[in-house]
mmCIF file of C-alpha atoms in Angstrom:
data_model
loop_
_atom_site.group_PDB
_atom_site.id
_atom_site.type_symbol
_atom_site.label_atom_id
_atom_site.label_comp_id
_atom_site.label_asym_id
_atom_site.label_seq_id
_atom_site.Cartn_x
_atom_site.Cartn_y
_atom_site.Cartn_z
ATOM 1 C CA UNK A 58 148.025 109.473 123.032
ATOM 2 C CA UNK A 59 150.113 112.667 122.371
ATOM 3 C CA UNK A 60 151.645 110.180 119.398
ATOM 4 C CA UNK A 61 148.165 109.858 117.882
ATOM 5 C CA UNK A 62 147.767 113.892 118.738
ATOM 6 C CA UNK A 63 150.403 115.208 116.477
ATOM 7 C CA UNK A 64 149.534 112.280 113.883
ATOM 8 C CA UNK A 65 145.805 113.143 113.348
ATOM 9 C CA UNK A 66 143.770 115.915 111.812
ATOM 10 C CA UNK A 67 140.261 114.301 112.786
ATOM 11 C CA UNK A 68 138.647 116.553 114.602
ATOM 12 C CA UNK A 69 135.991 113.857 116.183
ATOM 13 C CA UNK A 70 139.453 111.873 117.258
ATOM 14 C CA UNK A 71 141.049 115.208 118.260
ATOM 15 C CA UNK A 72 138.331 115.549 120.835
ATOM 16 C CA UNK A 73 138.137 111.976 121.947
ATOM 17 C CA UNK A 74 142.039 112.126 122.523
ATOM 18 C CA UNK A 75 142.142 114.938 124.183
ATOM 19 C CA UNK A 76 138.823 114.032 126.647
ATOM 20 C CA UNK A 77 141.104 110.836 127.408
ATOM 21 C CA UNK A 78 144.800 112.462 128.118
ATOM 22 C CA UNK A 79 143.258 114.833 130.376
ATOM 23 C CA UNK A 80 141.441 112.142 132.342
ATOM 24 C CA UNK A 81 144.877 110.303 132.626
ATOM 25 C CA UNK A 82 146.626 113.723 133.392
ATOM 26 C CA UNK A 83 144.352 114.305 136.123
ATOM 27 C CA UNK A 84 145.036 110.812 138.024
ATOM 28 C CA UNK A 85 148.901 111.233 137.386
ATOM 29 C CA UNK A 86 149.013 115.136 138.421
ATOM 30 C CA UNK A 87 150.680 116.083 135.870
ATOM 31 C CA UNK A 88 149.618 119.050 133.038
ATOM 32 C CA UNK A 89 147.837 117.931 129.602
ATOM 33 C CA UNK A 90 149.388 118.709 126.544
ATOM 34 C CA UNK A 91 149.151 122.375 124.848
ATOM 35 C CA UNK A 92 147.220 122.485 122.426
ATOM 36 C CA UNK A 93 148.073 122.066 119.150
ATOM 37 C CA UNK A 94 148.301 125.259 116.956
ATOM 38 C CA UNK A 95 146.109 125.306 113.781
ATOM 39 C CA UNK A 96 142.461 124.730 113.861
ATOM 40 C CA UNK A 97 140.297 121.303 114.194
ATOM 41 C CA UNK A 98 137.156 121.209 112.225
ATOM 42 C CA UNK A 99 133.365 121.436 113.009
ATOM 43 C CA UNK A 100 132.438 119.168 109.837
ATOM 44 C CA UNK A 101 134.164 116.287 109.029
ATOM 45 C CA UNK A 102 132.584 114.273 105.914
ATOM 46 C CA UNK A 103 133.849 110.625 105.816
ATOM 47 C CA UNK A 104 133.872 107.436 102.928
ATOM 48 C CA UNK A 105 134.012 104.685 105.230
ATOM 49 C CA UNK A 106 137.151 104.927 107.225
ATOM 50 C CA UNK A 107 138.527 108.047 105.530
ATOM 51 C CA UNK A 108 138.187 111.273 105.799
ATOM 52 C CA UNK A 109 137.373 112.962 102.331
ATOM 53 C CA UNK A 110 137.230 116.980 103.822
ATOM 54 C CA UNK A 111 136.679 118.597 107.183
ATOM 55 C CA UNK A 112 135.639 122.339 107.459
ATOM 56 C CA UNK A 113 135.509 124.785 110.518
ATOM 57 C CA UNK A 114 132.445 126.804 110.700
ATOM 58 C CA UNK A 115 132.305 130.392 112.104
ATOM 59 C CA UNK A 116 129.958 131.499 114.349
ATOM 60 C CA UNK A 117 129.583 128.163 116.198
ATOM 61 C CA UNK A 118 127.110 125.650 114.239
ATOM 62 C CA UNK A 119 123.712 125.518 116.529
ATOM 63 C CA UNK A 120 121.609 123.136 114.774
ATOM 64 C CA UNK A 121 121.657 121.430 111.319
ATOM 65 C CA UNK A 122 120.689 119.359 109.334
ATOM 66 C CA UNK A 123 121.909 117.353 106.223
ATOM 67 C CA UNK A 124 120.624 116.867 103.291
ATOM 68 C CA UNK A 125 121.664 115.031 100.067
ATOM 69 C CA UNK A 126 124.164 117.277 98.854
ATOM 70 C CA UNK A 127 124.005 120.573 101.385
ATOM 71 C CA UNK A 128 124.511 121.177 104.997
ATOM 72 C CA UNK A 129 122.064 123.546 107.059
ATOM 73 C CA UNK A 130 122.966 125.192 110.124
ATOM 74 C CA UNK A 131 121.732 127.812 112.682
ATOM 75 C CA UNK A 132 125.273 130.053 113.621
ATOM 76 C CA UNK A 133 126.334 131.692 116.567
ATOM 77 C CA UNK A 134 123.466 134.019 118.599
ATOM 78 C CA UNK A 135 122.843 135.866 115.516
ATOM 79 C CA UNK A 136 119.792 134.505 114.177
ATOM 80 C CA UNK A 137 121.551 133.400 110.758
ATOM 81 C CA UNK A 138 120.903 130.778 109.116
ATOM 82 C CA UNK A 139 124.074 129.104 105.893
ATOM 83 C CA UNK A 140 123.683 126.967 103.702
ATOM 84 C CA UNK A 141 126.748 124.698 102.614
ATOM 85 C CA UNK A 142 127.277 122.886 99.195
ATOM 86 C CA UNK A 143 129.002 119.136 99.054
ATOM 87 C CA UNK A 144 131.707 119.692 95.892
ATOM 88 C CA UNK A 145 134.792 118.146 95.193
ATOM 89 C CA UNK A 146 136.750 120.973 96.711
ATOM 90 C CA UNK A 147 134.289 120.387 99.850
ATOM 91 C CA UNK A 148 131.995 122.463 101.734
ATOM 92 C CA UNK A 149 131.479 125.826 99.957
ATOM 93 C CA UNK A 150 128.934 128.570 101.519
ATOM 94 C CA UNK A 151 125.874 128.610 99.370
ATOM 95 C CA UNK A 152 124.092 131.269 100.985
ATOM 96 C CA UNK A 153 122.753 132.972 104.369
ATOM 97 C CA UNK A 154 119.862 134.529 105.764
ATOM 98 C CA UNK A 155 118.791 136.212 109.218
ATOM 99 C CA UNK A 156 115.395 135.833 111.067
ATOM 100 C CA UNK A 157 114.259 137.623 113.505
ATOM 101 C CA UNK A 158 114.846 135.289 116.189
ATOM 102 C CA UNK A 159 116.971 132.438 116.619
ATOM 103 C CA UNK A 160 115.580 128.861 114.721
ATOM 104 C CA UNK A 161 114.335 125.906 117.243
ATOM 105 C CA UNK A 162 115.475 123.268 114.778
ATOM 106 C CA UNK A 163 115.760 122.334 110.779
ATOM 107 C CA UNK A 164 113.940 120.138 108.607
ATOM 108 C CA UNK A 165 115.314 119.176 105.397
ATOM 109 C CA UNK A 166 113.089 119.058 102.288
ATOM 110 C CA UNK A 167 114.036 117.488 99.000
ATOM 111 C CA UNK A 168 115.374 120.680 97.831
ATOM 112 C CA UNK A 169 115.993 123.409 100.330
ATOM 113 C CA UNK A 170 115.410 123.720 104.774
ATOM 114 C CA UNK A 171 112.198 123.877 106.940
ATOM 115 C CA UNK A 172 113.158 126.168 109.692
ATOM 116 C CA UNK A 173 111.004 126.404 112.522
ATOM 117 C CA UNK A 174 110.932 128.402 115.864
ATOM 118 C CA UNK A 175 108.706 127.736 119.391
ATOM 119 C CA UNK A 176 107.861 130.026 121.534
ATOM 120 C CA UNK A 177 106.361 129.781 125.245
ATOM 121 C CA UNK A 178 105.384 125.970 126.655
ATOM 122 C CA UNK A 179 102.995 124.005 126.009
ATOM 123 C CA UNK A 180 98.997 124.732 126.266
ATOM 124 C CA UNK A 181 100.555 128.584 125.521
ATOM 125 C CA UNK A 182 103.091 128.389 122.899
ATOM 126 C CA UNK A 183 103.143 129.020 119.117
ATOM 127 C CA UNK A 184 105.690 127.808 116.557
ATOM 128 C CA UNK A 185 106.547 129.716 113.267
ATOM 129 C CA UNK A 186 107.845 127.477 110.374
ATOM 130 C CA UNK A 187 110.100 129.073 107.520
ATOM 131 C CA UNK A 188 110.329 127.393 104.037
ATOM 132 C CA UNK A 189 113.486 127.719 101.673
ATOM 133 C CA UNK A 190 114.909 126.513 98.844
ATOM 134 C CA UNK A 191 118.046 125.453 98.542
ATOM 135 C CA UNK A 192 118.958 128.887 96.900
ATOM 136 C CA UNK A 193 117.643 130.456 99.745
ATOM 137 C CA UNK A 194 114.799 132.271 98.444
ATOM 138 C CA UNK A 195 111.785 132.171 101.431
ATOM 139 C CA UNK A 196 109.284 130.269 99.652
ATOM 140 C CA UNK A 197 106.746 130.393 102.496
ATOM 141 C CA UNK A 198 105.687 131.096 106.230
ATOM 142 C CA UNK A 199 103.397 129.223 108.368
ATOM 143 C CA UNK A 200 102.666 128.780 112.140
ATOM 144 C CA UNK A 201 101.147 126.202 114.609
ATOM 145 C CA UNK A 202 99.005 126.959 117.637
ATOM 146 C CA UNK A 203 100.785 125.479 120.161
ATOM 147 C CA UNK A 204 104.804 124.301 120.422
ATOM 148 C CA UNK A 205 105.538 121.124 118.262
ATOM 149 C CA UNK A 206 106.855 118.011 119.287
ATOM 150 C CA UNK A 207 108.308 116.290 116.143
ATOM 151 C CA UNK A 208 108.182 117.638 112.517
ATOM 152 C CA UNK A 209 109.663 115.790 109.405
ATOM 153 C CA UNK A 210 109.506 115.038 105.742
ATOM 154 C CA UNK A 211 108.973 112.795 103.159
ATOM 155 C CA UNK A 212 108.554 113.974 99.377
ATOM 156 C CA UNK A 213 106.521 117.006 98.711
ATOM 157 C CA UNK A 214 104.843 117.299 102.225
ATOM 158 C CA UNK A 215 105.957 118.261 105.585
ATOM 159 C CA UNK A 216 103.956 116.881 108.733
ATOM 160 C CA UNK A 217 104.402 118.234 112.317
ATOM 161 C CA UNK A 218 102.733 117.372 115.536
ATOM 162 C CA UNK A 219 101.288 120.161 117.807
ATOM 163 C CA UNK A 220 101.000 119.868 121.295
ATOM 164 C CA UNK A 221 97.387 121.165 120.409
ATOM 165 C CA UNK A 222 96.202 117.246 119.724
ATOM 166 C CA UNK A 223 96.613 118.010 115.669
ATOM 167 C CA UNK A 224 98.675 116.614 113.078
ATOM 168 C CA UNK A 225 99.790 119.574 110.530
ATOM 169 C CA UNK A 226 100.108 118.906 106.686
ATOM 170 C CA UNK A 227 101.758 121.023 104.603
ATOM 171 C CA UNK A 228 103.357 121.556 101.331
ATOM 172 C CA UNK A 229 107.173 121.804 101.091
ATOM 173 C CA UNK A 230 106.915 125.082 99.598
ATOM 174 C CA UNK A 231 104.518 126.342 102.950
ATOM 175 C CA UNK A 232 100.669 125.740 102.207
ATOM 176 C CA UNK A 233 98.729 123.700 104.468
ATOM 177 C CA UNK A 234 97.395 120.693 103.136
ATOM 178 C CA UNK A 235 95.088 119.322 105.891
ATOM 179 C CA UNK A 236 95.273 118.613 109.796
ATOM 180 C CA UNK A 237 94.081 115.474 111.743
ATOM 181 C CA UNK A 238 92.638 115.743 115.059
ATOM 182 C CA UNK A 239 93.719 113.366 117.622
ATOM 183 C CA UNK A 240 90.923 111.660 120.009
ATOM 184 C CA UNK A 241 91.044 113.344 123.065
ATOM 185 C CA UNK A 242 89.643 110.754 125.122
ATOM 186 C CA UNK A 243 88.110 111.092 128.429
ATOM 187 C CA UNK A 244 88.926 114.438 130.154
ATOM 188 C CA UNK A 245 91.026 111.655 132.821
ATOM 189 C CA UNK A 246 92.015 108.551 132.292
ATOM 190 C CA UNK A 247 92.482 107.357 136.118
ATOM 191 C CA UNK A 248 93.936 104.132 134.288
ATOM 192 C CA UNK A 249 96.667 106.274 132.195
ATOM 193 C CA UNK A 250 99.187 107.646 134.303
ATOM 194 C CA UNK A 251 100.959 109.396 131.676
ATOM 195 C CA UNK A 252 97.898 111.952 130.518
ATOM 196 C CA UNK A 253 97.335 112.627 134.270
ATOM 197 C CA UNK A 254 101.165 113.926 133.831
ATOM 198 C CA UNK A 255 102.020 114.758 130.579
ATOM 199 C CA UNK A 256 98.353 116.677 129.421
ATOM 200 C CA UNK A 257 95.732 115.988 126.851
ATOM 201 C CA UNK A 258 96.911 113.474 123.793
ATOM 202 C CA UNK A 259 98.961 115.221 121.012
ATOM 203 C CA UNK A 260 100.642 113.856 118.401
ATOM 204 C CA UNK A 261 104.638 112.674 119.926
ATOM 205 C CA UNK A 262 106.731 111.100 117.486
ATOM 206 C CA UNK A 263 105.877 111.272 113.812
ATOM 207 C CA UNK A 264 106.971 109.390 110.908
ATOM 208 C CA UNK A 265 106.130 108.963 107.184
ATOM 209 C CA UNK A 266 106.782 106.964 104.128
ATOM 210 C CA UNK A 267 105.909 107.726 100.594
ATOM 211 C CA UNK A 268 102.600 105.675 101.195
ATOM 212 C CA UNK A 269 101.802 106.754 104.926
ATOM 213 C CA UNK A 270 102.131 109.233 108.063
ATOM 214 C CA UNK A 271 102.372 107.725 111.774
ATOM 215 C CA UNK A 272 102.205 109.145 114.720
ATOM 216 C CA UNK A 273 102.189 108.273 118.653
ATOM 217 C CA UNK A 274 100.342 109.549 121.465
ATOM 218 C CA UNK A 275 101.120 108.226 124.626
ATOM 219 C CA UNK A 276 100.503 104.396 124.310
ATOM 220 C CA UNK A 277 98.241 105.149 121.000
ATOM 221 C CA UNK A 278 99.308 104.720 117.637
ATOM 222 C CA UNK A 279 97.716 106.280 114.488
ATOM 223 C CA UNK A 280 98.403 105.711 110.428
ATOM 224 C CA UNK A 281 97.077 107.934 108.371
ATOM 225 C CA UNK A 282 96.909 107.953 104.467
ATOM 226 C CA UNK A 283 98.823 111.089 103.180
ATOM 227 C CA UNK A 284 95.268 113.110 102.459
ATOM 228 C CA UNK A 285 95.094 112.687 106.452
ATOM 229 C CA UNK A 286 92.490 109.808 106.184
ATOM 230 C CA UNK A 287 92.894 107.303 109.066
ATOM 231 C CA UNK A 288 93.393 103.775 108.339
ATOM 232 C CA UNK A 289 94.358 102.137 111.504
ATOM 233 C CA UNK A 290 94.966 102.812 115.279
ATOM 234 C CA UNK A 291 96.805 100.667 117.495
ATOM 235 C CA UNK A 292 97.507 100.598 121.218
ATOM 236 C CA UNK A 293 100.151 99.466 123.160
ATOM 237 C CA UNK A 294 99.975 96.677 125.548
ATOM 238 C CA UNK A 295 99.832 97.431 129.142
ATOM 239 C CA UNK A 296 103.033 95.304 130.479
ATOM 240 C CA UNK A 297 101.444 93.884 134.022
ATOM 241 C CA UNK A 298 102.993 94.267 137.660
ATOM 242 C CA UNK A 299 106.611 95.243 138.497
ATOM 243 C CA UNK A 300 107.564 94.102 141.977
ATOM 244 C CA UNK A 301 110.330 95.961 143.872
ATOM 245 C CA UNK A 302 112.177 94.731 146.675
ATOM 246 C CA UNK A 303 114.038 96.523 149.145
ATOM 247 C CA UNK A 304 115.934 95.450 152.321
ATOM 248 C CA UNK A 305 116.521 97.132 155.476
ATOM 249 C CA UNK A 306 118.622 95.879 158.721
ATOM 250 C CA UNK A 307 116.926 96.720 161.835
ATOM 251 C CA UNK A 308 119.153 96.625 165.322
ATOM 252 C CA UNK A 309 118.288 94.330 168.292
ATOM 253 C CA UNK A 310 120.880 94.830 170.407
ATOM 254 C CA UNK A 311 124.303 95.640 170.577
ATOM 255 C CA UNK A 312 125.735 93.663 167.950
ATOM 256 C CA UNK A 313 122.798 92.233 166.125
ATOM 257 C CA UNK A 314 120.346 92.692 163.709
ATOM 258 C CA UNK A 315 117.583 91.204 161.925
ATOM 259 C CA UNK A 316 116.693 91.748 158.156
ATOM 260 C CA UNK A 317 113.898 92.813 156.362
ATOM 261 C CA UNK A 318 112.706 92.351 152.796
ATOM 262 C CA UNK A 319 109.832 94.863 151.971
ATOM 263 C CA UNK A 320 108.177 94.249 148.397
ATOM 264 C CA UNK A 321 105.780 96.408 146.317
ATOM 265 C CA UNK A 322 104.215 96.034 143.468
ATOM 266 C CA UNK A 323 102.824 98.494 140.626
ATOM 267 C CA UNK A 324 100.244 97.708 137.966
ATOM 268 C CA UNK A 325 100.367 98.543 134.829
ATOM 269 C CA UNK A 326 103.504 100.062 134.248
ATOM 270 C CA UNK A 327 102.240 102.709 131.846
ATOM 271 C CA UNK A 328 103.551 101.668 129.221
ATOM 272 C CA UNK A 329 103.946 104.193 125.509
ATOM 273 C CA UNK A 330 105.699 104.873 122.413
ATOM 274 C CA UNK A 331 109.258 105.759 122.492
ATOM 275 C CA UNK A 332 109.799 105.560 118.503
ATOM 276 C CA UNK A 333 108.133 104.581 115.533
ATOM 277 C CA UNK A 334 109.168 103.985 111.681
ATOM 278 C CA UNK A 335 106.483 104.222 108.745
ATOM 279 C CA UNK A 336 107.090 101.949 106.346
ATOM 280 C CA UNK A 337 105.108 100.950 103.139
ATOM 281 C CA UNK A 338 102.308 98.672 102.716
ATOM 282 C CA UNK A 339 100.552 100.356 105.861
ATOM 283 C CA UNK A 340 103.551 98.599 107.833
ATOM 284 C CA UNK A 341 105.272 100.333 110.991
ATOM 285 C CA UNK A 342 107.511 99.298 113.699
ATOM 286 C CA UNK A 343 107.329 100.351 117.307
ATOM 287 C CA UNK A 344 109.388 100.107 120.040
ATOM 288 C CA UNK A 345 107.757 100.183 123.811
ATOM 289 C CA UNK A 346 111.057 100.144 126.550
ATOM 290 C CA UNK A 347 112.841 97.737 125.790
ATOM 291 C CA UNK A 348 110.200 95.778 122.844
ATOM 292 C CA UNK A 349 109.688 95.755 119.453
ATOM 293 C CA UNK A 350 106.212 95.617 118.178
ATOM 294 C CA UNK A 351 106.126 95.400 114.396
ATOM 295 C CA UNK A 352 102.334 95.859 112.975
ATOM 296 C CA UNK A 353 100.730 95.559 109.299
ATOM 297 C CA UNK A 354 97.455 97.048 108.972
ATOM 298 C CA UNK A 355 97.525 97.961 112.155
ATOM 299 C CA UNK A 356 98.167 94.355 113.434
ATOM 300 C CA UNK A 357 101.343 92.750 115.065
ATOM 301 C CA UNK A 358 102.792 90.146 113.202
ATOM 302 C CA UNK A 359 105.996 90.336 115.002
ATOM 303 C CA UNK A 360 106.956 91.155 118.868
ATOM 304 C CA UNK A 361 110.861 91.444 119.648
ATOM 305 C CA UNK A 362 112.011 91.371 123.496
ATOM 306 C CA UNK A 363 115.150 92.611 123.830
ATOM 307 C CA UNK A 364 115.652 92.833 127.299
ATOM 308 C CA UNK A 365 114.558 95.135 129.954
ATOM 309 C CA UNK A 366 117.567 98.090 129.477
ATOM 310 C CA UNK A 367 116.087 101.134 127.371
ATOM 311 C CA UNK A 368 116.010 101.496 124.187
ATOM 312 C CA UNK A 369 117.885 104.971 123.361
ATOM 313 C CA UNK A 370 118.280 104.720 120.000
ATOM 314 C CA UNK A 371 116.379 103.018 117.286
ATOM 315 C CA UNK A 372 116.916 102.892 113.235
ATOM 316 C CA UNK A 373 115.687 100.559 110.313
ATOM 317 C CA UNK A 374 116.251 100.458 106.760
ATOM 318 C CA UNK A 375 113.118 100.753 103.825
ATOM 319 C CA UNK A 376 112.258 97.260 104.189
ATOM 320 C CA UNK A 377 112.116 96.985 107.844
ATOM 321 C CA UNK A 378 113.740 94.052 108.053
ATOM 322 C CA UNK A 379 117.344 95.301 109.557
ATOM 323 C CA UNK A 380 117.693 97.391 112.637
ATOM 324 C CA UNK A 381 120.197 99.037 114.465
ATOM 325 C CA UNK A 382 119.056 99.100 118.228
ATOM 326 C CA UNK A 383 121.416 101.012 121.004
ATOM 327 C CA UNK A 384 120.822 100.117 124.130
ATOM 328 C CA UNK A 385 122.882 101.165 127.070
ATOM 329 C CA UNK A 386 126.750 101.272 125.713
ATOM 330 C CA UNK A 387 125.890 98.291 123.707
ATOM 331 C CA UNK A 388 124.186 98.168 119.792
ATOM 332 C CA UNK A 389 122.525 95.431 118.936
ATOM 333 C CA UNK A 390 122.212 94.714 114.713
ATOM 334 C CA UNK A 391 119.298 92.715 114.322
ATOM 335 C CA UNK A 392 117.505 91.029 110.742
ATOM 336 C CA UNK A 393 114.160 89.441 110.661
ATOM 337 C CA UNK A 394 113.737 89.476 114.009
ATOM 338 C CA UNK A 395 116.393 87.824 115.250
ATOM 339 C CA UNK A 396 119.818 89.666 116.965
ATOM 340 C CA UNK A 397 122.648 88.967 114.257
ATOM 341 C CA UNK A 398 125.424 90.745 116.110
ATOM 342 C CA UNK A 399 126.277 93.665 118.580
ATOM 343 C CA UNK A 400 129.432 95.881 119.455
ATOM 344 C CA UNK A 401 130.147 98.272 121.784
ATOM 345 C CA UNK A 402 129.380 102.316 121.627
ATOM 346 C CA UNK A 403 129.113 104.954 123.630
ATOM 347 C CA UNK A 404 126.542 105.168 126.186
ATOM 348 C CA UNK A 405 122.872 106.678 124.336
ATOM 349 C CA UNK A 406 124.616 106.660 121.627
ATOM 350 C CA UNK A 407 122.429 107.403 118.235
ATOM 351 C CA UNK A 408 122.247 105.154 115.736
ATOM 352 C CA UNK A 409 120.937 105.428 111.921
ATOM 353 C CA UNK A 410 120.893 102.518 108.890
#
């Protein structure tokens, strides 16, 4: 390990090598390695194996986000916000900006950063969204009634759920376009466990394609056209009974005992949406636990069990057809359907195609 120390300049292997001597350290009792003198970098852009440039950023990255050719990032407790420009030298500083407080998260558009910022919790809460270019000029300001849940986007328009129950359109240079009320149901579903818990339905995760905008709440799904017309609404499946068993040793005498099994049973397990993907031709795919659900027009056409761990992380490519699925410390690679392969990763790891 100190070998591969003194031999690399990877700063994601830097860390990993280091996490690992000092856990081996520890159960010998003996000191870690100094460390090494010189600085390990923050970015490291890759082609395949190798590492093409690595760059330290100071203040501290916060969040980012990447976009084709630029890296975004909120710095250090000072409110600023950098841009960074791919080149063949590497990253170069584009430009900067402060806000007046510190950003929630960024959005990239197809040429400049959505950064947004919530306030208070939900049911109270606002959010304020900030539109640049990728010169950094503020090409618009907008807010949101309530805290968001998931914003992202796809060509010229930016959608973000509201923990209001609406779905937000706007422009990528700030206007609103149009919003889309969710139905709110009965004031209490006794049958729902999760809006007893969780509050009224909002839209959850959101995704869009070029020809559509999806969105979950709870168990519900919604596609929309992208003037904010509804063309179909889906629900999940309920997923029956769990049983749980549980035994218990209960003393007779001295030395013996006699066992019990107690068992209980749940209905309807409550199942919702952990992730969805819009594709075209009014197609998405779902994923419920540890299923797959994927639906045209609304309709499932396919349904993919892969086993009752969690699904962490979930990513497909345009045509829907290959996904990478992480599950536990495990990733599954699966095409049409069908599980082609798998390797190991760390555990929750995230995964994109």
């Amino acid at each position: 390990i100190r070998t591969a120390l003194e031999a690399t300049s990877d700063a994601t292997l830097l860390a990993e090598l280091r996490k690992r001597e000092g856990r081996i350290a520890s159960r010998l009792g003996v000191p870690a390695s100094p460390p090494r003198t010189g600085t390990s970098s923050d970015v490291v852009i890759r082609s395949g194996s190798a590492s093409i440039t690595q760059a330290k950023l100071r203040p501290m990255a916060k969040k980012s986000a990447v976009g084709a050719d630029a890296l975004y990032c909120s710095t250090g407790g000072k409110k600023n916000v950098k841009a960074w420009r791919f080149g063949p030298a590497g990253l170069a500083e584009s430009w900067a900006t402060t806000l007046l407080k510190s950003p929630t998260g960024l959005v990239c558009l197809p040429a400049g950063v959505l950064v947004y910022r919530k306030d208070g919790r939900v049911g109270e809460g606002s959010c304020s969204l900030h539109f640049f270019s990728e010169t950094g000029a503020q090409l618009g300001v907008a807010e949101l009634p309530d805290v968001p849940s998931d914003i992202v986007c796809c060509g010229e328009a930016v959608y973000a759920g509201c923990r209001n129950g609406r779905l937000y359109a706007f422009h990528v240079h700030g206007e609103p376009l149009w919003e889309y009320e969710v139905d709110p149901g009965p004031p209490r579903d006794e049958g729902d466990e999760f809006s007893l818990y969780f509050g009224p339905p909002s839209p959850y995760y959101v995704s869009a394609s070029s020809e559509q905008v999806a969105f979950s709440s709870y168990r519900d799904v919604y596609c929309l056209d992208p003037s904010g017309g509804l063309r179909w609404r889906w629900t999940v499946p309920q997923q029956g009974r769990s049983e749980s068993r549980h035994e218990f040793d209960v003393p007779v005498g001295e030395f013996e005992s006699v066992t019990f099994e107690l068992v209980t049973s749940v209905s309807s397990l409550g199942a919702s949406v952990d992730g969805l993907s819009a594709l075209g031709k009014q197609r998405a795919v779902v994923r419920s636990r540890g299923t797959v659900f994927e639906l045209v027009d609304g309709k499932v056409v396919r349904e993919v069990d892969l086993g009752e761990e969690w699904i962490s992380s979930f990513s497909t490519d345009e045509t829907g057809l290959v996904w990478a699925v992480a599950q536990g410390d495990q990733v599954r690679m699966v095409h049409d359907g069908k599980v082609r392969g798998s390797f190991a990763a760390p555990d929750r790891a995230q995964v994109a195609v």
